[in-house]
Structures are given as C-alpha cells and as structure tokens.
C-alpha cells in the first residue's frame, strides 16, 4: 500500500516500548494540507487529543504518532511533552509546531519519554517514503495485524491506517485512524464527511464497551488529485472508515469471533444503535458468543435494560437467520442456531417494533484470553 | 439459622435442574402477612416479577421460589405457568392463589416444567420447618455458598436469604433476596424502608454490569414480634440487605477479589454512584483487578466516559490508601499499590471535586473463569 500523492511516512522504534518494537510514526505532507478530525468525547481526553482539537481549522504539515504510551492523565508534563515533541518534528520537517498533529496510544498515566521521542524523530524524518506499512506497524499496541485500506474514487485515492485491539467502544477508544487523500474536496463538506462517516462506522463498533482517552480519526487531504464531488467523496470515505472499523473488530483483543448485530423497527436510527450497542456491551452475551451458545435470553435482558419501555410482544430475535424469539414467545429449539453461532461471523437480527429506525453494530466476543491479556501487569 | 416467629420454609429437588440439585423452595407464613417488594426495572421483566408486582398491597401467605429456570421471555405460557404453580401452592397450603408470591431464577427463555413444579409443591409442603438452610439452598444457581443473614432489633428479628452469582448489576439482576421479620412495622414505612435499603445496598453492587429480568427483593412481616420504631427497623433492614448484597459480590461467578469503590466530591450521591458504577462496569479495570495491576488509568477512562464534564484537575485516585493520581497529575510509582491490589478486598477511593455527593459500590473482578462459566452451553 502506498500513500496518495503528496504524502510520505515512516515508522521507527524509538524506545518507548521496552521490547524494541516500532513505536513512533510520522506521516508528512509535502505542503500544508487541509484536514478534518473526530476525537474522543471522554472527559479524560489525552493531551495530544486536546492539542489536535486546538489545531482544527488550520492546515498542517505532519502527524506524529506513537504507540506504547497514551500520554493521557499525565497532567502538565503531558501537555509539555506534546508541545516539545511537536516542536522537534517541526524543526526536522521545516515547519511550525502548530502545523504538527500528535496522536498517542498505549497505557494511560505514564509520562512520555520525550528525549527518546525527539531522538526518534531525527532518525525517522530521514526515512520518509510513500510506503504505508512501516507507519502502520509503528502505531500498533496489542493489535496482531496491521490495518490499512486503499480506496479509489473518480481518479482520487483515499488510504487509511488504524490501530485498535481493546478499549474499543463508540465515541471512541484507544483507537487511532488516519486517512490521507489527494482528492480536492471543499473544506466545509470535508469535516462534515468525516463526522458522518465516523458516526456510522467507528462509532458503531464495540470490543469491550470501554471508551478511551485517545480516540482520534484524522483525515488529511493534499488536494493534488482531481476535484471530487463531495457526495461521492463521502461514500468513498464511508468505505475507508467502514473497512478500518471492521478490521479493528476482527482483531479484537482475545477475540475469536465477530457478531453483526442488526436492530430494526426502532423509533429512529439512534435508538436502534443504542439497543445494538447495549447487546454488544453484555459480558454474558459476549461470553455465550465465545462458547457458540445461542443463549438469546441474554440478548433480551440487555435490550430490556437499555430500553425500559421495550415491548416484548413486538420483539423478535433471529440468529444466523433462525428465529429463536418471535414477538414475545420462544420460537423452536435454540440448538438449531448452534452451528451459526460457531461461525467466525454471527449475524444477530433483532426487531423491536415497526419503526423505521435501524442500525448495525459490529462487535466481538469475550474470551478468557481477553481477561488474561488485560490482567497482565502494566505497572 | 431459623426464621422469625410465624414463618416456615422448605427446599426440595423437583427436577427442574437436570443434575437433581434442590430447585424448589417454599417460604410460608402461618397467617396472611404484610409484605413489600422491589423488582427489576428491566423491560423484559419475567412473568413471576409481573405476578408479584400485581399482588403488591395485599397480604400474602407464601412465597414459591425456583432455581434452574427464570421463566422469563416465555410469553403467554410463562404467564400461565406462574398462575398454575401459584394455584398448586395455594391448594396445598389452604389459601388463595393471589396470596402466593412467585420468584424464579435460572436460564432465560425456557418453558417452566409446570408438572414437575406442582408435583414438587406437594412434597415440599409436607416438610415445612423453621430451618432456613433447605430453602436457602433451593434458590441457588451457580452460587457456591448459601447467603443468609440474621439481625435482631429491639426484640424483633429479621432473617434474610439471597442468591446471586452473575447477571448482577443495579436495578438489579438474576438476584433474589427474601427477608422475613416478625417486627410489627406500619405498612407505609415498611415498603419505604425496603425501597430505601435496596437503593443503598443491592443497587450499589455489580458483578458483570448485566441486569436481569428476574430481580426481586421481597420483605415479609408476620407482625408477631414487638412493634419497632420504623427508623430503627430501617437501620436493621439496611444491615440485612447490606450483608446479603456483600455476600452476593463475594460469591461472584469466577470472582477472585472484591473492590470497594468510594467516590466523593460529586455534586450529589446519585452522581457519585453513577461514577462508581461506571468503574465497576469496566472490563478493562476489572481485568486489571484480577491481575492485581494498579492500572489506575483505566479508572480515569471509565470516569471520563461516564461524566463528560469531569474536571481532571480536581480528580484524585487512591488505591489501598496510596495516592496514584492527584488532581490531574500522576502521583508516584503505581507499583506501590501492587500489594494492596492483591488483597482479597481492594479499596479504591476517587475524589472528583468538592461536592457533598458520595457513594460506595461493591464489585468484583473479571476472571477467565467467569468467561468459561458463561461460555458453557445452556441450550
């Protein structure tokens, strides 16, 4: 995978991660570029998130990303660390510090080793190329695979990169995604397109219903490619974000299978999404999914908790196309759905009434390995 | 443990559970008694919950409880099953069906084997005694120990029994608790006392943040004992509910340690409780607790998700009395708290400001065994 015209990147190991894995990436543009961003709404938003939010609206030259440290809940020193590392990147690239976006992911509450990062920046800026992989590798934490996507629309290209693994829930999570395009799209629709794509992709996935302090989705456009109709661009961006979001769920920490939760018949799409997200957050249902047990009662319990006005008499559930609960009544032997539950992807369809609202959420199971991974000491 | 004056109980195996464990209990009063109840607010409330709600306000003679089947999401046949089994108990005890409360716990969505239950009722009513244990055993599901408590207040007695294990979250869960007293307390303050006690006990515990369809807390009073001042009675009831709630958390499915989450400085007690419950619901923090890892950043992430206006600069966290995050800044080496995290009970203190609101939530860790238990086929 190669970046669109006008972008180059690199990824190096600067020593944030004790094991010497890649942990520092730079995505740079040859000229200042337009950008759009969507960030976590968590009140404990990390210093780099606050830095990027403040930069919204002005063109940027580069994005500095690190894994192995979230630089979240690090107080004043965390704020200084962002400024200092942005300044180091700016010096190496020949731009001003406020033209450098910063994104971090990793454990919360540890001070960023600024000296290592600034030393790493010097090495990194010498090796900028149009290859995506070194950068894609440098932002991974417990991800087991790199996550990239490459979409073409009317002669323009959109290339996206993401990391996921855990603390993945809407609004969003220790999730970073970066999309670069050479499409020339007017600025107002640019940010609007990103916000809209995020709402129906990244904000409709869940791994552990834990929301993080560092979520950032950043879209950069060099404008060196052809001018693209904003609607066409929006659809292409939906594809990019949808693909990255799905790759994140498929590489969930400890995850062994994915569920596609479709809720329909709700009063509106938001209500449908809330119901689907409540099912995606149920540890009991996620454990049943892990064991391939079509224990649909746990789906109903999660729905009934989420919407206390839910009408059971108009609620139905099908798993793998097999109706198990039909307008308030159990429907046949759930064992019929055991094979469907054992597939790598399980489709759960929920109808809650006759409204026009519907939503689809992609989520993962809960496995003993998830617990083991997250019980390991980080301190 | 023996019931207060005016009550007797029994527990038998009637064949709901395939393994032949006790699964049917009857708690009977010698005369019609006053009662109060608090039930799940889940929209998928089970048929027995709906039956009890309808009976609120009229005296009752008995409570029929079964484990091994929740009789939830069972449609019309579930409603009939409650009526039929209540009628069978009424006939055996010589009262009317609407004087029999019904409570069920177990898997959701399976039809109750009414014939087995009615046959079991005949056997059970022959063996009523004032011993609590056979009844306490008959309501267990994956609980590993019986849960009882016995409190005396000014010459009156309150005896409580509960089951817990999983699907335990406020409002409440596959949790049943029954309290019998001989105290003579006027009816209006009786229901008020129970509602108040539940709010600060059962509704402030969490095992898996999953709320169930069958939660019921039922308080029965024979009035055969002395008249008790309602305030004194309320305090004794707090003790009973608090003890049962704590026993439930200590016997969490797969649980290996308990956390006592104290949040203070919130605008009001409800706000403090919501923050504490958000931390109790975090799979990441619960996994860290399992691994005795003082990864306090996951506490902050959960707080910041729950209250998007949280001010980090006035937020502090201590674990086992050791300050790890002090008004927005990391405070010292988290490893100092590792020993405290490895204790059977971990105290996590969170201060979020200078408000008067505070709350204490008792919750359990998340272990691989919880996932394994709940991944096992039930269908």
XYZ file of C-alpha atoms in Angstrom:
758
model
C 0.000 0.000 0.000
C 1.292 3.450 -0.942
C 0.110 6.867 0.182
C -1.748 9.175 -2.235
C 0.143 11.984 -3.960
C 1.675 14.478 -1.601
C 2.199 12.211 1.420
C 5.070 10.192 2.821
C 5.574 8.343 6.080
C 7.914 6.312 8.200
C 7.915 4.219 11.342
C 10.774 3.517 13.740
C 11.486 2.082 17.182
C 12.491 4.940 19.452
C 12.463 3.053 22.753
C 9.030 3.821 24.222
C 8.155 0.118 24.091
C 10.562 -1.880 26.252
C 10.710 -4.743 23.713
C 12.144 -2.603 20.925
C 9.097 -2.849 18.631
C 8.253 0.075 16.305
C 6.588 2.794 18.352
C 6.993 6.099 16.528
C 5.491 7.094 13.193
C 5.464 10.242 11.124
C 3.024 10.948 8.312
C 4.161 14.050 6.463
C 2.791 16.110 3.603
C 4.983 17.922 1.078
C 2.938 21.100 1.530
C 0.481 22.280 4.223
C -2.725 20.270 3.789
C -6.367 20.602 4.781
C -7.513 18.189 7.466
C -10.527 17.100 9.488
C -10.626 15.267 12.802
C -13.019 13.489 15.126
C -11.890 12.847 18.685
C -12.946 11.018 21.819
C -15.674 12.723 23.849
C -14.193 11.239 27.036
C -13.703 13.943 29.683
C -10.267 12.483 30.352
C -9.187 13.217 26.765
C -5.408 12.934 26.469
C -3.019 15.844 25.948
C -2.426 15.009 22.250
C -6.204 14.963 21.642
C -6.511 18.429 23.179
C -3.567 19.603 21.056
C -5.205 18.403 17.819
C -8.587 19.864 18.734
C -6.936 23.255 19.188
C -5.377 22.950 15.717
C -8.668 22.240 13.925
C -9.237 24.686 11.081
C -5.608 25.436 10.155
C -3.616 23.493 7.545
C -0.979 21.036 8.824
C 2.243 19.568 7.511
C 2.621 16.390 9.535
C 1.205 13.934 12.024
C 3.388 12.487 14.767
C 2.030 9.237 16.223
C 3.383 6.980 18.929
C 2.350 3.694 20.491
C 3.417 2.308 23.883
C 2.253 5.386 25.793
C -1.109 7.187 25.676
C 0.194 10.403 27.262
C -3.221 10.579 28.969
C -3.840 11.676 32.569
C -0.274 12.959 32.647
C -1.106 16.488 33.773
C 1.030 19.496 32.916
C 4.069 17.428 31.960
C 1.916 15.615 29.389
C 0.911 18.926 27.821
C 4.569 19.989 27.691
C 5.532 16.634 26.154
C 3.143 17.205 23.256
C 4.480 20.709 22.631
C 8.109 19.584 22.873
C 7.726 16.611 20.529
C 5.678 18.646 18.031
C 8.435 21.272 18.090
C 11.092 18.623 17.449
C 9.111 17.263 14.491
C 8.528 20.782 13.172
C 12.241 21.540 13.307
C 13.150 18.336 11.487
C 10.498 18.937 8.802
C 10.937 22.680 8.439
C 7.505 23.838 9.539
C 5.993 25.394 12.641
C 4.986 23.293 15.709
C 1.290 24.155 15.292
C 1.433 22.507 11.877
C 2.156 19.129 13.540
C -0.713 16.959 14.771
C 0.076 14.481 17.561
C -1.608 11.161 18.392
C -0.640 8.681 21.116
C -1.832 5.234 22.192
C -0.784 2.848 24.941
C -1.032 2.684 28.730
C -2.627 5.659 30.465
C -0.923 7.674 33.193
C 2.733 7.209 32.290
C 4.958 10.109 31.394
C 6.081 10.131 27.761
C 9.878 9.697 27.434
C 10.309 12.951 25.499
C 14.059 12.527 24.923
C 13.578 9.178 23.226
C 10.788 10.544 21.060
C 12.775 13.595 19.948
C 15.813 11.401 19.172
C 13.493 9.047 17.251
C 12.067 11.939 15.241
C 15.527 12.772 13.863
C 16.037 9.192 12.680
C 12.505 8.935 11.348
C 12.455 12.054 9.227
C 15.458 10.699 7.267
C 13.469 7.709 6.052
C 10.177 9.158 4.751
C 8.804 7.156 1.790
C 5.401 6.622 0.203
C 5.171 3.119 1.713
C 2.392 2.805 4.300
C 3.496 -0.333 6.182
C 6.298 0.986 8.423
C 3.937 3.704 9.679
C 1.026 1.234 10.047
C 3.252 -1.031 12.168
C 4.514 1.791 14.380
C 1.062 2.622 15.784
C 0.090 -0.930 16.869
C -0.244 -1.919 20.524
C -1.740 -5.368 21.192
C -3.037 -5.495 17.624
C -1.934 -8.706 15.933
C -2.173 -7.373 12.365
C -1.708 -4.037 10.608
C -4.912 -2.348 9.462
C -4.902 -0.479 6.171
C -7.293 0.238 3.358
C -6.983 1.805 -0.073
C -9.985 3.154 -1.987
C -10.132 4.912 -5.333
C -12.893 7.300 -6.347
C -13.067 9.095 -9.709
C -9.286 9.176 -10.065
C -8.566 10.263 -6.493
C -7.262 7.948 -3.781
C -8.026 7.534 -0.064
C -5.600 5.487 2.022
C -6.438 4.689 5.656
C -4.491 3.214 8.543
C -5.783 2.266 12.001
C -4.934 0.538 15.256
C -7.427 -0.995 17.651
C -7.261 -4.051 19.980
C -9.031 -3.009 23.217
C -10.704 -0.087 24.965
C -12.858 -0.079 21.867
C -16.311 1.417 22.156
C -18.140 4.196 20.427
C -17.021 7.797 20.962
C -14.401 6.058 20.585
C -11.479 4.103 22.128
C -7.698 3.632 22.237
C -8.239 3.690 18.587
C -6.331 5.736 16.087
C -7.226 6.010 12.427
C -5.595 8.175 9.830
C -6.838 8.662 6.295
C -4.892 10.534 3.640
C -6.331 11.525 0.291
C -5.261 13.511 -2.687
C -8.866 14.318 -3.570
C -9.652 18.013 -3.786
C -12.779 18.443 -1.658
C -14.012 21.801 -0.358
C -13.265 22.193 3.380
C -16.775 22.508 4.903
C -18.009 19.243 3.411
C -14.642 17.677 4.261
C -15.116 17.810 8.066
C -18.819 17.024 7.642
C -17.987 13.923 5.577
C -15.605 12.653 8.233
C -18.042 13.239 11.096
C -20.765 11.462 9.161
C -18.554 8.507 8.233
C -17.332 8.107 11.804
C -20.917 8.074 13.112
C -21.842 5.057 11.015
C -18.541 3.167 11.206
C -16.136 3.675 14.116
C -18.961 4.737 16.422
C -20.859 1.522 15.686
C -18.226 -0.942 16.769
C -17.505 -2.296 20.213
C -14.912 -4.651 21.613
C -15.175 -4.208 25.361
C -17.550 -1.244 25.729
C -14.622 0.613 27.292
C -14.087 4.058 25.854
C -10.673 5.574 25.777
C -8.933 8.850 26.326
C -7.100 8.890 22.991
C -9.514 8.117 20.140
C -8.656 10.106 17.085
C -9.706 9.809 13.481
C -7.809 12.229 11.301
C -8.341 12.841 7.596
C -5.709 14.713 5.594
C -6.092 15.940 2.033
C -3.254 17.129 -0.182
C -5.683 18.249 -2.889
C -3.098 17.227 -5.510
C -5.578 14.821 -7.139
C -8.752 15.600 -9.054
C -11.683 17.541 -7.605
C -14.281 15.062 -6.368
C -17.978 15.600 -5.828
C -18.446 15.796 -2.031
C -21.187 13.137 -2.012
C -19.035 10.710 -3.997
C -16.142 11.501 -1.696
C -18.356 10.877 1.345
C -19.294 7.420 0.080
C -15.647 6.544 -0.550
C -14.783 7.782 2.936
C -17.568 5.579 4.339
C -15.847 2.619 2.653
C -12.471 3.533 4.125
C -13.776 4.085 7.664
C -16.032 1.025 7.460
C -13.150 -1.178 6.379
C -10.817 0.071 9.119
C -13.566 -0.247 11.770
C -14.243 -3.823 10.706
C -10.529 -4.684 10.753
C -10.368 -3.353 14.317
C -13.215 -5.593 15.496
C -11.785 -8.633 13.696
C -8.502 -8.098 15.559
C -10.152 -7.598 18.980
C -8.008 -8.455 21.982
C -8.611 -12.118 22.668
C -11.414 -12.113 20.110
C -12.334 -15.377 18.392
C -15.491 -14.345 16.547
C -17.415 -11.313 15.441
C -21.107 -10.556 15.741
C -23.018 -8.384 13.334
C -25.936 -7.012 15.354
C -28.789 -5.667 13.254
C -31.556 -3.867 15.094
C -34.612 -2.661 13.194
C -38.129 -1.442 13.965
C -36.876 1.167 16.451
C -38.288 4.711 16.549
C -35.132 6.081 14.926
C -31.595 5.053 13.978
C -30.099 6.395 17.211
C -32.490 4.287 19.308
C -31.637 1.228 17.205
C -27.905 1.883 17.626
C -28.276 2.235 21.389
C -30.038 -1.139 21.598
C -27.401 -2.828 19.447
C -24.583 -1.274 21.487
C -26.220 -2.492 24.715
C -26.195 -6.056 23.380
C -22.587 -5.588 22.220
C -21.663 -4.499 25.775
C -23.184 -7.506 27.569
C -20.416 -9.619 29.084
C -22.875 -12.501 29.430
C -23.922 -12.462 25.792
C -20.306 -11.958 24.682
C -19.293 -14.992 26.772
C -22.121 -17.030 25.224
C -20.898 -15.938 21.782
C -17.429 -17.124 22.723
C -18.885 -20.528 23.628
C -21.094 -20.600 20.494
C -24.139 -20.879 22.776
C -27.310 -19.347 21.252
C -28.432 -18.081 24.667
C -30.739 -15.410 23.221
C -32.269 -14.658 26.638
C -29.136 -12.653 27.388
C -29.824 -10.542 24.302
C -33.345 -9.814 25.556
C -32.070 -8.958 29.042
C -29.605 -6.467 27.531
C -32.320 -4.925 25.337
C -34.726 -4.643 28.266
C -32.133 -2.916 30.355
C -31.260 -0.462 27.613
C -34.858 0.487 26.777
C -37.157 0.201 29.785
C -40.167 0.805 27.552
C -39.307 -2.101 25.221
C -42.416 -4.017 24.193
C -41.566 -7.725 24.365
C -44.697 -8.559 22.365
C -43.233 -6.817 19.333
C -39.655 -8.010 19.864
C -38.135 -10.838 17.823
C -34.633 -12.297 17.602
C -33.019 -14.407 14.898
C -29.504 -15.814 14.927
C -27.949 -16.949 11.674
C -31.349 -16.480 10.043
C -33.102 -18.783 12.519
C -35.951 -17.239 14.529
C -35.433 -18.000 18.233
C -37.783 -15.447 19.829
C -40.866 -14.332 17.948
C -42.896 -11.359 19.205
C -42.588 -12.273 22.876
C -42.611 -16.061 22.511
C -39.713 -18.548 22.349
C -39.594 -19.973 18.829
C -38.326 -23.502 18.440
C -35.201 -25.159 19.737
C -32.271 -22.712 20.119
C -29.890 -25.602 19.397
C -30.763 -25.072 15.708
C -28.608 -21.953 15.878
C -25.548 -23.635 17.396
C -23.777 -24.094 14.067
C -24.431 -20.456 13.106
C -23.062 -19.376 16.491
C -19.831 -21.290 15.858
C -19.086 -19.444 12.602
C -16.375 -16.749 12.501
C -19.124 -14.172 11.946
C -22.516 -14.431 13.639
C -25.477 -12.388 12.414
C -27.929 -11.445 15.165
C -31.119 -9.796 13.938
C -33.344 -8.004 16.408
C -36.715 -6.456 15.544
C -38.208 -4.306 18.286
C -41.325 -2.890 16.635
C -42.481 -1.276 13.432
C -40.460 1.949 13.492
C -38.146 2.987 10.658
C -35.031 3.131 12.841
C -32.303 0.587 12.193
C -28.609 0.154 12.925
C -25.859 -2.379 12.508
C -23.125 -2.780 15.095
C -20.056 -4.956 14.701
C -18.688 -6.359 17.948
C -16.519 -9.136 19.302
C -16.865 -11.962 21.807
C -15.390 -12.012 25.309
C -12.752 -14.677 25.821
C -10.598 -15.832 28.732
C -7.643 -14.567 26.689
C -9.008 -11.007 26.775
C -9.051 -11.166 30.555
C -5.583 -12.713 30.732
C -4.149 -10.079 28.386
C -5.618 -7.267 30.451
C -4.755 -8.791 33.817
C -1.075 -8.713 32.935
C 0.809 -6.069 34.839
C 1.473 -2.826 33.014
C 2.838 -1.046 36.062
C -30.390 -20.011 61.092
C -34.101 -20.125 61.919
C -36.936 -17.981 60.614
C -38.633 -15.408 62.851
C -41.943 -16.250 64.515
C -44.732 -17.042 62.098
C -42.624 -18.371 59.201
C -41.561 -21.789 57.979
C -39.855 -22.996 54.827
C -38.596 -25.935 52.889
C -36.494 -26.726 49.848
C -36.658 -29.769 47.580
C -35.407 -31.055 44.245
C -38.366 -31.245 41.875
C -36.470 -31.942 38.662
C -36.074 -28.511 37.055
C -32.291 -28.828 37.318
C -31.066 -31.844 35.348
C -28.489 -32.751 37.988
C -31.027 -33.307 40.740
C -29.935 -30.388 42.936
C -32.516 -28.564 45.101
C -34.509 -26.245 42.860
C -37.845 -25.509 44.563
C -38.412 -23.619 47.789
C -41.470 -22.533 49.723
C -41.453 -19.863 52.400
C -44.826 -19.904 54.160
C -46.446 -17.823 56.875
C -48.910 -19.236 59.380
C -51.303 -16.331 58.730
C -51.567 -13.776 55.896
C -48.670 -11.325 56.296
C -47.824 -7.808 55.164
C -45.081 -7.584 52.555
C -43.063 -5.163 50.477
C -41.182 -5.784 47.246
C -38.673 -4.165 44.914
C -38.288 -5.596 41.447
C -36.141 -5.323 38.349
C -36.837 -2.301 36.162
C -35.805 -4.303 33.095
C -38.433 -4.046 30.341
C -38.097 -7.811 29.845
C -39.244 -8.443 33.445
C -40.158 -12.107 33.872
C -43.688 -13.439 34.359
C -43.185 -14.096 38.114
C -41.988 -10.498 38.592
C -45.124 -9.205 36.886
C -47.233 -11.537 39.061
C -45.676 -10.205 42.293
C -45.987 -6.571 41.190
C -49.717 -7.114 40.663
C -50.012 -8.524 44.185
C -48.375 -5.531 45.899
C -50.611 -4.106 48.618
C -52.481 -7.286 49.615
C -51.327 -9.650 52.370
C -49.782 -12.952 51.295
C -49.432 -16.420 52.790
C -46.464 -17.860 50.922
C -43.622 -17.395 48.504
C -42.829 -20.029 45.901
C -39.274 -19.822 44.558
C -37.485 -21.922 41.981
C -33.987 -22.035 40.532
C -32.910 -23.661 37.252
C -35.403 -21.682 35.158
C -36.060 -17.923 35.078
C -39.469 -18.239 33.393
C -38.511 -15.038 31.558
C -39.251 -14.263 27.897
C -41.568 -17.269 27.883
C -44.636 -15.429 26.568
C -48.187 -16.493 27.374
C -47.201 -19.973 28.531
C -44.906 -18.373 31.100
C -47.770 -16.313 32.486
C -49.939 -19.439 32.708
C -47.101 -21.328 34.424
C -46.977 -18.742 37.206
C -50.737 -18.901 37.724
C -50.794 -22.711 37.673
C -47.929 -23.161 40.115
C -49.286 -20.458 42.450
C -52.641 -22.267 42.378
C -50.987 -25.577 43.236
C -49.162 -23.988 46.171
C -52.343 -22.270 47.314
C -54.237 -25.562 47.284
C -51.515 -27.330 49.285
C -51.353 -24.507 51.835
C -55.054 -23.748 52.043
C -55.048 -20.187 50.768
C -55.966 -18.410 47.537
C -53.565 -18.245 44.539
C -53.249 -14.463 44.789
C -51.823 -14.954 48.284
C -48.799 -16.750 46.784
C -45.799 -14.767 45.549
C -43.615 -16.406 42.902
C -39.898 -15.883 42.162
C -37.777 -17.692 39.585
C -34.094 -17.687 38.629
C -32.066 -19.552 36.029
C -31.719 -19.534 32.243
C -33.996 -17.170 30.312
C -36.346 -18.309 27.554
C -37.066 -21.879 28.611
C -40.545 -23.058 29.464
C -41.032 -23.936 33.127
C -41.820 -27.658 33.602
C -45.098 -26.970 35.410
C -45.880 -30.641 36.134
C -42.604 -31.137 37.966
C -43.105 -27.976 39.963
C -46.658 -28.851 41.018
C -45.550 -32.382 41.991
C -42.666 -30.839 43.941
C -45.005 -28.479 45.760
C -46.926 -31.444 47.235
C -43.706 -32.974 48.591
C -42.404 -29.638 49.803
C -45.428 -28.538 51.791
C -45.126 -31.703 53.910
C -41.712 -30.679 55.182
C -42.098 -27.059 56.307
C -39.863 -26.232 59.291
C -38.348 -23.096 60.788
C -34.911 -24.016 59.418
C -33.659 -21.602 56.752
C -30.962 -23.704 55.067
C -33.007 -26.077 52.861
C -34.822 -23.046 51.409
C -31.562 -21.056 51.036
C -30.047 -23.969 49.106
C -33.046 -24.395 46.801
C -32.706 -20.928 45.244
C -29.008 -21.151 44.298
C -27.840 -21.335 40.678
C -24.067 -21.005 40.112
C -23.663 -19.637 43.637
C -21.004 -21.579 45.506
C -22.298 -20.783 49.010
C -25.678 -20.109 50.610
C -26.326 -16.497 51.575
C -28.217 -15.779 54.776
C -28.226 -13.165 57.478
C -29.937 -12.816 60.842
C -30.336 -9.456 62.601
C -32.082 -8.614 65.849
C -33.519 -5.202 66.647
C -35.280 -4.330 69.914
C -36.552 -7.872 70.400
C -37.690 -8.408 66.800
C -35.796 -10.471 64.240
C -35.044 -10.060 60.529
C -33.799 -13.075 58.611
C -32.651 -12.702 55.008
C -31.764 -15.139 52.247
C -30.351 -14.358 48.804
C -28.877 -15.850 45.651
C -26.556 -14.068 43.246
C -23.644 -15.289 41.070
C -23.979 -13.404 37.728
C -26.188 -11.007 35.791
C -25.621 -8.820 38.816
C -25.969 -5.083 38.348
C -28.091 -2.393 39.888
C -31.828 -2.380 39.206
C -30.995 -5.385 39.777
C -30.004 -8.841 38.403
C -30.757 -12.586 38.433
C -30.738 -11.899 42.057
C -33.354 -12.960 44.533
C -33.435 -11.838 48.146
C -36.093 -12.614 50.703
C -36.296 -11.115 54.167
C -38.753 -12.265 56.795
C -39.351 -10.437 60.052
C -41.664 -10.697 62.981
C -41.346 -6.976 63.687
C -44.607 -5.092 63.705
C -43.991 -2.082 61.464
C -46.735 0.061 59.947
C -47.246 -0.706 56.233
C -46.401 2.644 54.574
C -42.976 2.888 56.178
C -42.487 -0.833 55.507
C -42.343 -0.503 51.695
C -40.456 2.784 52.042
C -37.852 1.125 54.261
C -37.298 -1.645 51.747
C -37.005 0.716 48.782
C -34.527 2.833 50.698
C -32.441 -0.129 51.835
C -32.320 -1.576 48.324
C -31.141 1.753 46.908
C -28.052 1.799 49.112
C -27.279 -1.933 49.115
C -28.423 -4.181 46.259
C -28.489 -1.278 43.822
C -24.868 -0.426 44.644
C -23.305 -3.734 43.757
C -22.129 -5.004 40.410
C -20.652 -8.240 39.219
C -20.880 -8.021 35.439
C -22.949 -4.871 34.845
C -25.558 -7.156 33.301
C -29.047 -6.553 34.603
C -31.546 -9.326 34.735
C -35.173 -9.993 34.086
C -35.893 -11.563 37.473
C -34.505 -9.398 40.274
C -36.752 -9.446 43.271
C -36.248 -8.365 46.834
C -39.211 -9.329 48.976
C -39.749 -8.460 52.628
C -42.421 -10.295 54.634
C -43.573 -9.377 58.130
C -45.655 -11.609 60.374
C -46.049 -8.830 62.957
C -45.955 -11.470 65.700
C -42.982 -9.796 67.373
C -42.775 -6.435 69.116
C -43.666 -3.121 67.480
C -40.462 -1.487 66.253
C -39.806 2.161 65.582
C -39.729 2.475 61.754
C -36.359 4.259 61.761
C -34.781 1.566 63.940
C -36.356 -1.056 61.696
C -34.985 0.704 58.608
C -31.441 0.613 60.004
C -31.767 -3.109 60.792
C -33.086 -3.700 57.285
C -30.082 -1.805 55.886
C -27.878 -4.260 57.774
C -29.744 -7.261 56.369
C -29.747 -6.012 52.762
C -26.155 -4.799 53.047
C -24.989 -8.179 54.313
C -26.803 -10.125 51.584
C -25.579 -7.733 48.879
C -22.000 -8.139 50.077
C -22.334 -11.937 50.192
C -23.530 -11.839 46.580
C -20.482 -9.873 45.406
C -18.101 -12.090 47.395
C -19.560 -15.120 45.616
C -19.404 -13.549 42.119
C -19.164 -16.001 39.244
C -15.471 -16.571 38.694
C -14.684 -13.783 41.156
C -11.362 -13.822 42.971
C -11.403 -10.429 44.669
C -13.749 -7.631 45.579
C -13.322 -3.898 45.116
C -14.877 -1.298 47.348
C -15.217 1.813 45.188
C -15.685 5.025 47.124
C -16.474 8.140 45.132
C -16.733 11.502 46.879
C -16.785 15.172 45.935
C -19.581 14.670 43.368
C -22.495 17.117 43.065
C -24.825 14.588 44.738
C -24.965 10.955 45.852
C -26.607 9.805 42.604
C -23.808 11.345 40.526
C -21.231 9.672 42.797
C -22.996 6.307 42.472
C -23.100 6.604 38.668
C -19.345 7.237 38.554
C -18.622 4.299 40.867
C -20.889 2.002 38.853
C -19.141 3.056 35.627
C -15.799 1.984 37.123
C -17.394 -1.251 38.375
C -18.591 -1.949 34.811
C -15.214 -1.513 33.102
C -13.999 -4.872 31.781
C -10.506 -3.427 31.477
C -10.336 -2.255 35.077
C -11.956 -5.488 36.290
C -9.316 -7.472 34.372
C -6.558 -5.347 35.914
C -8.089 -6.019 39.334
C -7.988 -9.722 38.563
C -4.283 -9.427 37.775
C -3.633 -7.189 40.815
C -2.357 -4.499 38.465
C -2.882 -0.937 39.813
C -3.628 0.349 36.303
C -5.497 3.428 37.561
C -5.645 4.966 34.071
C -8.490 2.577 33.329
C -10.368 4.021 36.298
C -9.945 7.540 34.889
C -11.045 6.422 31.418
C -14.232 4.931 32.899
C -14.919 8.077 34.928
C -14.340 10.321 31.923
C -16.715 8.292 29.833
C -19.419 8.351 32.476
C -19.239 12.085 33.156
C -18.154 14.045 30.094
C -17.869 17.205 32.205
C -15.451 15.599 34.687
C -12.695 18.011 35.689
C -9.428 16.045 35.705
C -7.723 18.838 37.646
C -9.930 18.135 40.644
C -9.882 14.346 40.283
C -7.723 12.129 42.502
C -7.423 8.359 42.908
C -6.001 6.303 45.744
C -5.743 2.519 45.894
C -5.254 0.844 49.231
C -4.697 4.299 50.741
C -1.903 5.138 48.315
C -2.411 8.238 46.137
C -1.733 7.345 42.489
C -3.395 10.283 40.717
C -3.567 13.643 42.436
C -5.724 16.429 40.983
C -4.829 15.679 37.371
C -1.229 14.551 37.919
C 0.235 11.046 38.272
C 1.436 10.652 41.853
C 4.399 8.392 42.424
C 5.039 4.842 41.309
C 1.835 2.796 40.915
C 3.827 -0.318 41.845
C 3.477 0.831 45.476
C -0.155 -0.277 45.239
C 0.543 -3.756 43.893
C 0.333 -5.424 47.304
C -2.952 -3.652 48.080
C -4.311 -4.771 44.697
C -3.507 -8.402 45.524
C -5.583 -8.397 48.718
C -8.984 -10.139 48.785
C -10.603 -6.711 49.137
C -9.261 -3.634 47.338
C -10.329 -0.145 48.381
C -10.382 2.358 45.515
C -11.008 5.950 46.553
C -11.950 8.507 43.937
C -12.397 12.220 44.633
C -13.898 14.188 41.732
C -14.338 17.638 43.227
C -15.608 19.394 46.314
C -19.296 18.441 46.180
C -21.089 16.699 49.038
C -22.132 13.669 46.956
C -20.570 10.336 47.813
C -21.278 6.664 47.216
C -19.734 3.286 47.842
C -20.118 0.441 45.346
C -19.011 -3.121 45.949
C -17.992 -5.008 42.821
C -15.983 -7.978 41.670
C -13.118 -8.623 39.283
C -13.394 -10.205 35.822
C -11.662 -13.561 35.511
C -11.126 -16.097 32.728
C -13.324 -18.427 34.814
C -16.277 -16.048 34.519
C -15.995 -16.225 30.744
C -15.587 -20.007 30.758
C -18.613 -20.453 33.036
C -20.759 -18.289 30.797
C -19.479 -19.715 27.533
C -20.708 -23.165 28.523
C -23.755 -24.222 26.559
C -27.109 -23.779 28.248
C -29.113 -24.701 25.173
